[in-house]
């Protein structure tokens, strides 16, 4: 958990990832939508690329030099449940049902995060025990 927080535990890292999830790809777009300075965006995006959460892909507009856009990798997309959890927690803190919610495009119902064991049972905190696994 500590390693994950070192990487994504800053406000700037999370808002940049949020914007990547919502379709932001280009540096200036990501920085603007995330509300961070270009210096902070450059540093965090570099860290997220080095960690394998984002990948840089070249693009070139006619008559312009080659630039790069940032896309989520498979590893980055694995953070989706974390993003959903933070959105749900933020809605709970605000106590505001008008705040943004995620909905399933297929049926229009709100997206909910569930904690389940490998056998598919819903699990409450009181039903869990931590155990150390060897690597």
CSV table of C-alpha atoms in Angstrom, one decimal:
chain,number,residue,atom,x,y,z
A,1,UNK,CA,0.0,0.0,0.0
A,2,UNK,CA,2.9,2.4,0.8
A,3,UNK,CA,4.3,2.1,-2.7
A,4,UNK,CA,0.9,2.8,-4.3
A,5,UNK,CA,0.5,5.9,-2.1
A,6,UNK,CA,3.9,7.1,-3.0
A,7,UNK,CA,3.0,7.0,-6.6
A,8,UNK,CA,-0.7,8.1,-6.7
A,9,UNK,CA,-1.2,9.6,-3.3
A,10,UNK,CA,-0.7,13.2,-4.3
A,11,UNK,CA,-3.5,15.4,-5.4
A,12,UNK,CA,-1.8,16.2,-8.7
A,13,UNK,CA,-1.3,12.5,-9.6
A,14,UNK,CA,-4.9,11.6,-8.9
A,15,UNK,CA,-6.4,14.5,-10.8
A,16,UNK,CA,-4.2,13.8,-13.8
A,17,UNK,CA,-5.2,10.1,-13.7
A,18,UNK,CA,-8.8,11.2,-13.3
A,19,UNK,CA,-8.5,13.3,-16.5
A,20,UNK,CA,-6.8,10.4,-18.3
A,21,UNK,CA,-9.8,8.2,-17.4
A,22,UNK,CA,-12.2,10.8,-18.7
A,23,UNK,CA,-10.4,11.0,-22.1
A,24,UNK,CA,-7.7,13.7,-21.6
A,25,UNK,CA,-4.6,12.8,-23.6
A,26,UNK,CA,-2.5,15.8,-24.5
A,27,UNK,CA,-0.2,17.5,-22.0
A,28,UNK,CA,-1.8,20.9,-22.1
A,29,UNK,CA,-5.3,19.5,-21.9
A,30,UNK,CA,-4.4,17.3,-18.9
A,31,UNK,CA,-2.7,20.1,-17.0
A,32,UNK,CA,-5.6,22.5,-17.7
A,33,UNK,CA,-8.3,20.1,-16.8
A,34,UNK,CA,-6.5,18.9,-13.7
A,35,UNK,CA,-5.9,22.5,-12.6
A,36,UNK,CA,-2.1,22.0,-12.1
A,37,UNK,CA,0.9,23.9,-13.3
A,38,UNK,CA,2.8,22.7,-16.3
A,39,UNK,CA,5.8,22.1,-14.1
A,40,UNK,CA,3.8,19.9,-11.7
A,41,UNK,CA,2.0,18.1,-14.6
A,42,UNK,CA,5.4,17.3,-16.3
A,43,UNK,CA,6.8,15.8,-13.1
A,44,UNK,CA,3.8,13.8,-12.3
A,45,UNK,CA,3.2,12.5,-15.8
A,46,UNK,CA,6.8,11.5,-16.0
A,47,UNK,CA,6.4,9.5,-12.8
A,48,UNK,CA,3.1,7.9,-14.0
A,49,UNK,CA,4.8,6.9,-17.3
A,50,UNK,CA,7.8,5.4,-15.4
A,51,UNK,CA,5.5,3.4,-13.2
A,52,UNK,CA,3.7,2.0,-16.2
A,53,UNK,CA,0.3,3.6,-15.5
A,54,UNK,CA,0.4,5.9,-18.5
A,55,UNK,CA,2.2,5.5,-21.9
A,56,UNK,CA,3.4,8.3,-24.1
A,57,UNK,CA,2.4,7.9,-27.7
A,58,UNK,CA,3.6,10.2,-30.5
A,59,UNK,CA,1.3,12.3,-32.6
A,60,UNK,CA,1.9,14.9,-35.2
A,61,UNK,CA,-0.5,17.5,-36.6
A,62,UNK,CA,0.2,18.6,-40.2
A,63,UNK,CA,3.0,21.2,-40.3
A,64,UNK,CA,3.9,20.7,-36.6
A,65,UNK,CA,6.6,18.9,-34.8
A,66,UNK,CA,6.0,15.5,-33.2
A,67,UNK,CA,4.4,15.7,-29.8
A,68,UNK,CA,3.2,13.1,-27.3
A,69,UNK,CA,-0.1,12.2,-25.8
A,70,UNK,CA,-0.7,10.2,-22.6
A,71,UNK,CA,-2.9,7.1,-22.6
A,72,UNK,CA,-3.8,4.7,-19.8
A,73,UNK,CA,-2.0,1.4,-19.9
A,74,UNK,CA,-3.6,-1.8,-18.8
A,75,UNK,CA,-2.0,-1.3,-15.4
A,76,UNK,CA,-3.4,2.2,-15.3
A,77,UNK,CA,-6.9,1.0,-16.1
A,78,UNK,CA,-6.6,-1.4,-13.2
A,79,UNK,CA,-7.0,1.8,-11.0
A,80,UNK,CA,-10.6,2.1,-12.1
A,81,UNK,CA,-12.0,0.6,-8.9
A,82,UNK,CA,-9.9,3.1,-6.9
A,83,UNK,CA,-11.3,6.0,-8.9
A,84,UNK,CA,-14.8,4.7,-8.4
A,85,UNK,CA,-14.2,4.3,-4.6
A,86,UNK,CA,-12.9,7.9,-4.4
A,87,UNK,CA,-15.8,9.3,-6.3
A,88,UNK,CA,-18.3,7.4,-4.0
A,89,UNK,CA,-16.4,8.6,-0.9
A,90,UNK,CA,-16.4,12.2,-2.2
A,91,UNK,CA,-20.2,12.0,-2.8
A,92,UNK,CA,-20.6,10.7,0.8
A,93,UNK,CA,-18.5,13.5,2.3
A,94,UNK,CA,-20.4,16.1,0.4
A,95,UNK,CA,-23.7,14.7,1.2
A,96,UNK,CA,-24.8,16.0,-2.2
A,97,UNK,CA,-26.7,13.8,-4.5
A,98,UNK,CA,-26.2,16.4,-7.3
A,99,UNK,CA,-22.5,15.7,-7.3
A,100,UNK,CA,-21.1,13.7,-10.2
A,101,UNK,CA,-21.9,10.0,-10.3
A,102,UNK,CA,-20.8,7.3,-12.7
A,103,UNK,CA,-23.5,5.5,-14.6
A,104,UNK,CA,-23.4,2.3,-16.6
A,105,UNK,CA,-23.9,3.2,-20.3
A,106,UNK,CA,-25.7,-0.1,-20.9
A,107,UNK,CA,-28.6,0.5,-18.5
A,108,UNK,CA,-28.2,4.0,-17.1
A,109,UNK,CA,-28.0,2.8,-13.4
A,110,UNK,CA,-25.3,4.2,-11.0
A,111,UNK,CA,-22.0,2.3,-10.8
A,112,UNK,CA,-21.4,0.8,-7.3
A,113,UNK,CA,-18.2,-0.6,-5.9
A,114,UNK,CA,-18.5,-3.9,-4.1
A,115,UNK,CA,-15.9,-5.8,-2.1
A,116,UNK,CA,-16.0,-9.5,-2.7
A,117,UNK,CA,-13.9,-12.5,-1.9
A,118,UNK,CA,-12.5,-14.8,-4.7
A,119,UNK,CA,-15.6,-17.0,-4.3
A,120,UNK,CA,-17.9,-14.1,-5.1
A,121,UNK,CA,-19.3,-13.4,-1.7
A,122,UNK,CA,-19.9,-9.8,-0.6
A,123,UNK,CA,-17.5,-9.0,2.3
A,124,UNK,CA,-17.8,-6.5,5.1
A,125,UNK,CA,-14.8,-5.1,7.0
A,126,UNK,CA,-15.8,-7.1,10.1
A,127,UNK,CA,-15.5,-10.3,8.0
A,128,UNK,CA,-11.9,-9.8,7.0
A,129,UNK,CA,-8.5,-10.7,8.4
A,130,UNK,CA,-5.2,-9.5,7.1
A,131,UNK,CA,-2.5,-12.1,6.3
A,132,UNK,CA,1.0,-11.7,5.0
A,133,UNK,CA,1.7,-13.5,1.7
A,134,UNK,CA,5.2,-14.4,0.6
A,135,UNK,CA,6.4,-13.0,-2.7
